[in-house]
XYZ file of C-alpha atoms in Angstrom:
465
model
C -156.762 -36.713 66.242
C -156.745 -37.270 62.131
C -159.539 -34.339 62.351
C -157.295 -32.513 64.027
C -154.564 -32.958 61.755
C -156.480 -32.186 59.476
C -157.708 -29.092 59.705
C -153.595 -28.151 60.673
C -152.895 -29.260 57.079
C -155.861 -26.904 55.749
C -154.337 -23.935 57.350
C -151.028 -24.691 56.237
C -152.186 -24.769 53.099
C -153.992 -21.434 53.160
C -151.329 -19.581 54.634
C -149.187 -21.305 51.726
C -151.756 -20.034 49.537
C -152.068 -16.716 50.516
C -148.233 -16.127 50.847
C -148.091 -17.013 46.824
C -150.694 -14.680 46.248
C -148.977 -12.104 47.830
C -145.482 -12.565 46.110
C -146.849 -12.784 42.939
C -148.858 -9.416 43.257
C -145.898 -7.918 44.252
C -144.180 -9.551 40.997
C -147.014 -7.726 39.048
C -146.536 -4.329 41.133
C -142.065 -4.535 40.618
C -143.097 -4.965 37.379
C -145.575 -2.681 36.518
C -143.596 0.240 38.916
C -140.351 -0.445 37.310
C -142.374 0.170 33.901
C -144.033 4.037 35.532
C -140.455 4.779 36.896
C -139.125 4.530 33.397
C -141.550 6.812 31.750
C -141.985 8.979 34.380
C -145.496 7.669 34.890
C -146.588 8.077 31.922
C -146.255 4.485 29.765
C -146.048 4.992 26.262
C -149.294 2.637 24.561
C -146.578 0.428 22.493
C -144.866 -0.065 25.802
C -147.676 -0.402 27.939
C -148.920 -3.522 25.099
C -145.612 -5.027 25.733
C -145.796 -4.617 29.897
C -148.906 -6.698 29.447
C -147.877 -9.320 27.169
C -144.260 -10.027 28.930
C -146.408 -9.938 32.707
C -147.263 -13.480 32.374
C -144.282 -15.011 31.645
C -142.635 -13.131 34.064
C -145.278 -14.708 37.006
C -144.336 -17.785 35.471
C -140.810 -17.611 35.852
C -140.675 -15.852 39.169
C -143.198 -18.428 40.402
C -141.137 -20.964 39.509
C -138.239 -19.920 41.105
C -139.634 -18.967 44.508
C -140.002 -22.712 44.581
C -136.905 -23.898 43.366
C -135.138 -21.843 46.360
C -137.915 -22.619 49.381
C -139.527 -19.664 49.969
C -142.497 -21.245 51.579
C -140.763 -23.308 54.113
C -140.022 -20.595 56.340
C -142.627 -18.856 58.958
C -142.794 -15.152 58.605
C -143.448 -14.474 61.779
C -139.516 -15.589 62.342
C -138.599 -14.431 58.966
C -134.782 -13.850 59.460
C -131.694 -13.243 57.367
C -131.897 -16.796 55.955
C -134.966 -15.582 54.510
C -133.743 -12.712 53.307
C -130.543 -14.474 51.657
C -133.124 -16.878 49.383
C -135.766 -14.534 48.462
C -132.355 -12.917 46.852
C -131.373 -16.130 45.291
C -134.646 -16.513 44.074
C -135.175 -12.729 42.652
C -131.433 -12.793 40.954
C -131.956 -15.974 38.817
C -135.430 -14.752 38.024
C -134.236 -11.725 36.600
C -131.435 -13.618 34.752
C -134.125 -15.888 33.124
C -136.263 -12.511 32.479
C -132.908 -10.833 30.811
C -132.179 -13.446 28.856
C -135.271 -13.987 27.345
C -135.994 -10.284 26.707
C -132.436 -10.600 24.809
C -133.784 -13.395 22.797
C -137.304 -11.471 21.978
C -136.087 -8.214 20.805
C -136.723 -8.912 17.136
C -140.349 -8.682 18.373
C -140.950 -6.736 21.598
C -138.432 -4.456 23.422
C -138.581 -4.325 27.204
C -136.002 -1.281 28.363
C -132.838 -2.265 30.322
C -133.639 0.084 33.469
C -136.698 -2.042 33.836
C -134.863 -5.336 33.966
C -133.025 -3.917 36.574
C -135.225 -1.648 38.514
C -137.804 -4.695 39.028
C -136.144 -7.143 40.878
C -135.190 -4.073 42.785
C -138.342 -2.795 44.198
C -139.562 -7.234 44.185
C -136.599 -7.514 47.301
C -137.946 -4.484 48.653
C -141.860 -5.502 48.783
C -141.183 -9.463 49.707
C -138.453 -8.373 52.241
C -139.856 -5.284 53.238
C -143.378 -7.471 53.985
C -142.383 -10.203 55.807
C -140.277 -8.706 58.424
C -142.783 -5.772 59.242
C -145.227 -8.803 59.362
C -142.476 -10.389 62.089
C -142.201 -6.708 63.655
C -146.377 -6.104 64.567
C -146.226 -9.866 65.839
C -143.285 -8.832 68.008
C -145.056 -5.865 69.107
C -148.419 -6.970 69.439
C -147.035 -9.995 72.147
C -144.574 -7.579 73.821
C -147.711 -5.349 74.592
C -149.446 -8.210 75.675
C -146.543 -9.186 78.075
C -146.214 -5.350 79.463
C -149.377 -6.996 81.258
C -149.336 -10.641 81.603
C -144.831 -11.269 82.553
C -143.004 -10.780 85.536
C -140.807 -8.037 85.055
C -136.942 -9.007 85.303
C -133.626 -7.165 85.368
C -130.468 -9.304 84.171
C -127.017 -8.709 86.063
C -124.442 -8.851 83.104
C -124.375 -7.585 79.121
C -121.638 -9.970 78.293
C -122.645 -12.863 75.364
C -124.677 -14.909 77.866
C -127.206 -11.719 78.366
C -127.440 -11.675 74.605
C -128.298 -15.087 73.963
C -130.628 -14.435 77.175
C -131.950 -11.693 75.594
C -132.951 -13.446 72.394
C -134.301 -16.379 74.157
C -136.548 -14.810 76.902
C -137.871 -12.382 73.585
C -140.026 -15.250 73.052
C -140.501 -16.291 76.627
C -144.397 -16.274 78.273
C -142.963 -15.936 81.908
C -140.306 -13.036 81.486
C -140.275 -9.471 80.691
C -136.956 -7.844 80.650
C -136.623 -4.653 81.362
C -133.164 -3.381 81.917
C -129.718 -4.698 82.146
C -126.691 -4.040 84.368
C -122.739 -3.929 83.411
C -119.750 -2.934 85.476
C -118.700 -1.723 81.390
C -119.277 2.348 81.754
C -119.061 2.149 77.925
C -122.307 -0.053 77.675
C -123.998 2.418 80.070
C -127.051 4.167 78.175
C -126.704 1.906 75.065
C -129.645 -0.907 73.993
C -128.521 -4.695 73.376
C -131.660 -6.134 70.957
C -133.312 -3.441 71.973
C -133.155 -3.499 75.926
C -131.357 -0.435 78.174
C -127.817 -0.960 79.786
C -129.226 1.186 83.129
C -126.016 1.353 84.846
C -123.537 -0.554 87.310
C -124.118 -3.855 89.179
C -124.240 -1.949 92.446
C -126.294 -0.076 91.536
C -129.205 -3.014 91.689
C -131.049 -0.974 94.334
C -131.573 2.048 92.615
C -132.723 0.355 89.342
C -135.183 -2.534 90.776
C -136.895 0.501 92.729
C -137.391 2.946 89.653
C -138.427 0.002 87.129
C -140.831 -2.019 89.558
C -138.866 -5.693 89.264
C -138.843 -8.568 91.749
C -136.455 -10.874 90.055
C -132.953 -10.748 88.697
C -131.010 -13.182 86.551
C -126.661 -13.294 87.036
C -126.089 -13.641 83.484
C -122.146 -13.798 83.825
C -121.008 -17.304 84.044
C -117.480 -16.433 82.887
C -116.808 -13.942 85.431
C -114.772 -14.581 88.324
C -116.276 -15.791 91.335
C -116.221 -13.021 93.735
C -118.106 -10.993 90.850
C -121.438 -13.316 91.007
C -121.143 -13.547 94.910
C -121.327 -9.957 95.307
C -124.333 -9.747 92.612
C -126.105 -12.622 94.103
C -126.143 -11.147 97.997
C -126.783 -7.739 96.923
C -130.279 -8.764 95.498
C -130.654 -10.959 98.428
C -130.075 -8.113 100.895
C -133.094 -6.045 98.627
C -135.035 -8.987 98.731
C -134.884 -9.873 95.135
C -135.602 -13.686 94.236
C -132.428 -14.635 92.201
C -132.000 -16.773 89.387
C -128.918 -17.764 87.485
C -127.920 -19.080 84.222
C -125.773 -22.403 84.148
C -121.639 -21.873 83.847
C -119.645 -21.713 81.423
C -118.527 -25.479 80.859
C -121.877 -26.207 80.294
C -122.453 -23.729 78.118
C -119.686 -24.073 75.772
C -120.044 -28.265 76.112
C -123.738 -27.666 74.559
C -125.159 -30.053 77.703
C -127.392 -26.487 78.831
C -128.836 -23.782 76.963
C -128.507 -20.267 78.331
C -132.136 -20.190 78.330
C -132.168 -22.942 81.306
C -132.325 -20.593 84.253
C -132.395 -21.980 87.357
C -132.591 -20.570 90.859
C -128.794 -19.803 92.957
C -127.802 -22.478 94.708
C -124.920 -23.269 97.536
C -122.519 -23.565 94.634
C -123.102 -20.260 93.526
C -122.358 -18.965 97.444
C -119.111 -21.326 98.280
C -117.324 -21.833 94.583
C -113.514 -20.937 93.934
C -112.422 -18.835 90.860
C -111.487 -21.914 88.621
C -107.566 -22.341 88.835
C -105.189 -22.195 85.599
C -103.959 -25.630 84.942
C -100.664 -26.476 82.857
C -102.166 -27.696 79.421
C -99.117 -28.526 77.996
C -97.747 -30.451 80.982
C -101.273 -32.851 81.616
C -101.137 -32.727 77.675
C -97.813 -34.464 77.568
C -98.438 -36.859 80.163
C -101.403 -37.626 79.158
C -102.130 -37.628 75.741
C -101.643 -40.787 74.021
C -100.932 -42.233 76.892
C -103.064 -45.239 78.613
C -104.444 -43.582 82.218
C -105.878 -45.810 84.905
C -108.396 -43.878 87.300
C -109.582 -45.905 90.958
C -112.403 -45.206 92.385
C -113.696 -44.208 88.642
C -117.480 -44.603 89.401
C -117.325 -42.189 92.625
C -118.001 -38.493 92.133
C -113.873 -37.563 92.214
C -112.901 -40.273 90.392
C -116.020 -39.868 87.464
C -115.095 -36.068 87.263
C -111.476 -37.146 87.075
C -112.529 -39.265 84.261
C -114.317 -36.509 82.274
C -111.012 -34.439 82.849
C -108.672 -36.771 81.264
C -110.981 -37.582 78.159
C -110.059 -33.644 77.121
C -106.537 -34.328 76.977
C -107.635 -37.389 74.494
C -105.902 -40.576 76.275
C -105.122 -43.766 73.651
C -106.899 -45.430 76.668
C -108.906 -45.054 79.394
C -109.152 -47.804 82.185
C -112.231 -46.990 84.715
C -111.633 -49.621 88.466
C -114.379 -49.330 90.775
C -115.488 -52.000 93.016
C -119.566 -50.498 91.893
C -121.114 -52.295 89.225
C -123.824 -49.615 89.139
C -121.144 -46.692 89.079
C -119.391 -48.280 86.890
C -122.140 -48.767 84.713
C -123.453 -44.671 84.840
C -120.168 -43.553 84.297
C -119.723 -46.023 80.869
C -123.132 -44.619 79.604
C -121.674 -41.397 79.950
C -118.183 -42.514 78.200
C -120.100 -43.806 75.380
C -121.075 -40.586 73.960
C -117.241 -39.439 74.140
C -115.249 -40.684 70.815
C -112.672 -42.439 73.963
C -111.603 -45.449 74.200
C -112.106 -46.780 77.585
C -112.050 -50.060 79.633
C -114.199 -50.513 82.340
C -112.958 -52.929 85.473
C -115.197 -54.417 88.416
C -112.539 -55.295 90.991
C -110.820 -54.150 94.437
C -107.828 -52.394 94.987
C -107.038 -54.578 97.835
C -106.803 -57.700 95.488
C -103.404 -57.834 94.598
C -104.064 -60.567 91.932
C -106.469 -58.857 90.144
C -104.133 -55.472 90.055
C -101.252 -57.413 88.775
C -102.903 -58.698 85.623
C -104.968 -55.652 85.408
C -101.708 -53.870 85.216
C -99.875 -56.817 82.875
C -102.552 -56.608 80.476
C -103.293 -52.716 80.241
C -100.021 -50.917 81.327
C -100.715 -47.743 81.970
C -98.704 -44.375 82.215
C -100.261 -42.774 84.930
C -102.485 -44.355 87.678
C -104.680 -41.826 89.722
C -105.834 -43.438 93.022
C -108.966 -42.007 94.120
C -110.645 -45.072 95.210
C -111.308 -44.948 99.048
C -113.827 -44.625 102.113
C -114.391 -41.112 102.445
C -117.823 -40.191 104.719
C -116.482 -38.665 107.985
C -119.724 -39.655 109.880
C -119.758 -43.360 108.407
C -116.009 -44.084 109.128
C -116.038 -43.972 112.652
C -116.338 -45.931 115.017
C -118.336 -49.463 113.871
C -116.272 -48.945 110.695
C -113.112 -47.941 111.924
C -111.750 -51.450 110.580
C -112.861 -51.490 106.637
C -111.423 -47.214 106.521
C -108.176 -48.364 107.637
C -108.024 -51.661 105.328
C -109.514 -50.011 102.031
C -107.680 -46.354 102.180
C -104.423 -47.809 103.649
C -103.512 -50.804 102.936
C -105.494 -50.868 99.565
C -103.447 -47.879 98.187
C -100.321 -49.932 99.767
C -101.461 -52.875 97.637
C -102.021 -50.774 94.465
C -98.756 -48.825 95.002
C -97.071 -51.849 95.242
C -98.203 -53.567 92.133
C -97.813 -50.257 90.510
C -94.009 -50.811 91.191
C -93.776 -53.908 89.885
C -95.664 -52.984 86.851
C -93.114 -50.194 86.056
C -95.623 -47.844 85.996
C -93.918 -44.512 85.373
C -96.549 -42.169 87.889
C -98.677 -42.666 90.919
C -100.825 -39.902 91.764
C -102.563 -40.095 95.116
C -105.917 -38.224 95.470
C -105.947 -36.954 99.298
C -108.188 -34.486 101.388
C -107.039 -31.757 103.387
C -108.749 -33.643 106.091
C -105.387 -35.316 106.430
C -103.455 -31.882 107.725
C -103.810 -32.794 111.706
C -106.861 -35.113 111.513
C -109.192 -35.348 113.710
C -111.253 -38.046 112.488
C -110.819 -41.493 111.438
C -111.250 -40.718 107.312
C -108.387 -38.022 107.498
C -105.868 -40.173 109.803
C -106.282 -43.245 106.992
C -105.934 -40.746 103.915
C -102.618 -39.696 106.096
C -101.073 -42.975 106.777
C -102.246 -43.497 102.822
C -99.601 -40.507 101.908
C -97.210 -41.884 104.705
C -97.459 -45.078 103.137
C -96.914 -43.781 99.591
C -94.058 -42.012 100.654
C -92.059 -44.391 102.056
C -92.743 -46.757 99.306
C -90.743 -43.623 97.457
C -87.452 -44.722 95.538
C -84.900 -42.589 93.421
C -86.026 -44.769 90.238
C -89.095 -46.894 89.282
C -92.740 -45.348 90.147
C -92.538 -42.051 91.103
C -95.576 -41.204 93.655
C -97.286 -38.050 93.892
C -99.915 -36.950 95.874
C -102.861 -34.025 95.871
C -104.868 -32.983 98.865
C -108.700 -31.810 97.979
C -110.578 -29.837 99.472
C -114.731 -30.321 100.065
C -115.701 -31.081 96.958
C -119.597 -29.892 96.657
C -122.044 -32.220 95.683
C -119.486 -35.225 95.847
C -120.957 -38.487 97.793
C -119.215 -37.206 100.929
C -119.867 -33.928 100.973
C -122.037 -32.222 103.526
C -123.490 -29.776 101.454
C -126.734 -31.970 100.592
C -127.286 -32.408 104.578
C -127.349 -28.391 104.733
C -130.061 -28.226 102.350
């Protein structure tokens, strides 16, 4: 392995070398140019004698400053605008030093004006001009050795998410992209980084024949929902394999990179257009505010809990009767600047409530511990459904009461409209309960009927897979 290393340093330092070399025979060529430019290429001997004398301390000078400013830290084959910005910094203070010394010297040598200025000129040109045709042929010579080697793929979408797609898959060993597609009729016939905006969405057909591709990416995670469906079962009905990028919330919380692509799952088929909510209101009862969330290590109450740490709570109280939820959820809280409390107890201990409730009052209580597997709750444990989603939110509501908590929210499912299984009829005598507890002042009780919520520990969506 220290062999290894080893030989890695040696060609570090070669390609170090060589990159040194090369700036400072450009140096020598600025200078010499700037010098031919001047005298219309034909140097005068007195000022050809001083071109000579001042080159040295010029490579000196310019040597030095390349340095100072890093100009061998970065990889040409990526050379970028970063690199461009300090081989500027680098050239300008050069060419100060250079001025000012030729200022101090002209009792003995004269070195023309137009030269001090045309040289650093033509240097930005040759270092610049070098490294990024050096980045171009690299470019080149891979893309022409993916033309051969990458699956051709055609992304849906030439919003900012096909961009950054774009710019990530230019590097990729497994992708080749060769067209995009925008509803936008003003992208149509333009290049993004270099890649075609064919046409339409609907249009999928037509394209994936003409340009040979089996795969497609949906590279719109902020459009609305109908949008992707529509994408996603038109290159199913061609028989495209379909991949996806992650959504929006991800992206813009950093947790995925566009570049994650992953293939379209139920989620994709069976998710609602995200609905507005009332920022100011959940701002105002929430913020600053201490918020106590049941049921905080299940998947409703966790995402609850992620929900209210936006709206930046002076305290967040997590009850579960799970240890090991509890436990996930406060490894997840810890990288959130929140302060929360997390509680092992039942909601059915009335004890426990009160001085849960004495010692951390909280604003706003939302109850969404409770048994909630359809299958699971019937019959053998008909008993335990009734006593934790009944009379445990009777318990809780009443403690809430005689805490003087100011709001009750009651999570629900719309399993409890008619029910026809034990889990809906005890989330409706829950409500019933909740409502009769209801007074003109003291606690007031609200509650919220969900729908299936995908992927949650109750749903039926991993049993279709």
């Amino acid at each position: 392995m220290n062999k290894r290393f080893g030989i890695q340093d040696l060609a570090v330092n070669v390609l170090t070398l060589l990159a040194r070399l090369h700036d400072l025979v450009a140096v020598a060529l600025s200078w010499s140019i700037a010098y031919w430019l001047r005298f219309n290429f034909v140097i005068p001997a007195d000022h050809a004698t001083v071109m000579w004398q001042t080159l040295p301390t010029v490579l000196l000078i310019e040597a030095i400053s390349f340095s100072v400013f890093g100009l061998y830290r970065g990889i040409w084959r990526f050379a970028s605008l970063p690199d461009l910005r300090r081989i500027l910094n680098a050239v300008a203070l050069a060419a100060l030093l250079i001025a000012i010394i030729a200022f101090m010297l002209r009792g003995y040598m004269v070195v023309p004006r137009s030269v001090l200025v045309m040289s650093p000129c033509l240097l930005i040109l040759m270092m610049g001009g070098s490294r990024f045709l050096y980045r171009y042929m690299k470019e080149h010579q891979l893309y022409r050795l993916r033309l051969y080697q990458d699956s051709p793929v055609l992304i849906l979408g030439a919003g900012e998410a096909a961009v950054s797609l774009l710019k990530e898959l230019g590097r990729s060993e497994l992708w080749q992209v060769v067209g995009l597609l925008d509803d936008d009729a003003m992208l149509h016939g333009r290049d993004i980084l270099g890649v075609r905006v064919f046409g339409r969405v609907d249009q999928l057909r037509k394209f994936a024949s003409q340009l040979g591709v089996g795969h497609v990416i949906v590279a719109m995670p902020s459009a609305r929902h109908q949008a992707r469906r529509q994408a996603i079962e038109t290159a199913n009905e061609i028989g495209l394999s379909v991949l996806t990028v992650p959504g929006i919330d991800d992206l813009m919380s950093g947790r995925l990179s566009v570049s994650q692509l992953r293939p379209v799952d139920v989620e994709d088929l069976l998710g609602r257009d995200a609905v507005d909510l009332d920022q100011t209101g959940l701002l105002n009862l929430i913020g600053g505010q201490v918020v106590l969330v049941t049921g905080a290590g299940g998947s409703i109450g966790s995402e609850l809990c992620r929900q209210v740490v936006k709206y930046a709570p002076r305290q967040l109280i997590c009850y579960d009767l799970s240890e090991y939820a509890l436990y996930q959820l406060e490894q997840e809280l810890k990288g959130l600047a929140v302060n929360f409390v997390s509680i092992v107890g039942d909601i059915k201990n009335a004890q426990r409530l009160q001085k849960l409730l004495t010692k951390y009052p909280p604003r706003v209580v939302f109850h969404a511990a409770a048994y909630k597997h359809v299958p699971l709750m019937e019959t053998d444990n008909v008993s335990e459904a009734l006593l934790n989603n009944v009379l445990g939110t009777f318990t809780l509501a009443r403690a809430c009461q005689a805490a003087g908590v100011p709001k009750f929210v009651l999570i629900s499912t719309d399993k409890a409209v008619n029910p026809t299984n034990v889990m809906g009829a005890s989330k409706r005598l829950a409500e019933m309960v909740i409502q009769g507890l209801q007074e003109e002042l003291g606690t007031s009780f609200v509650m919220v009927r969900f729908g299936n919520v995908l992927g949650s520990s109750g749903s039926v969506v991993p049993k279709f897979r």
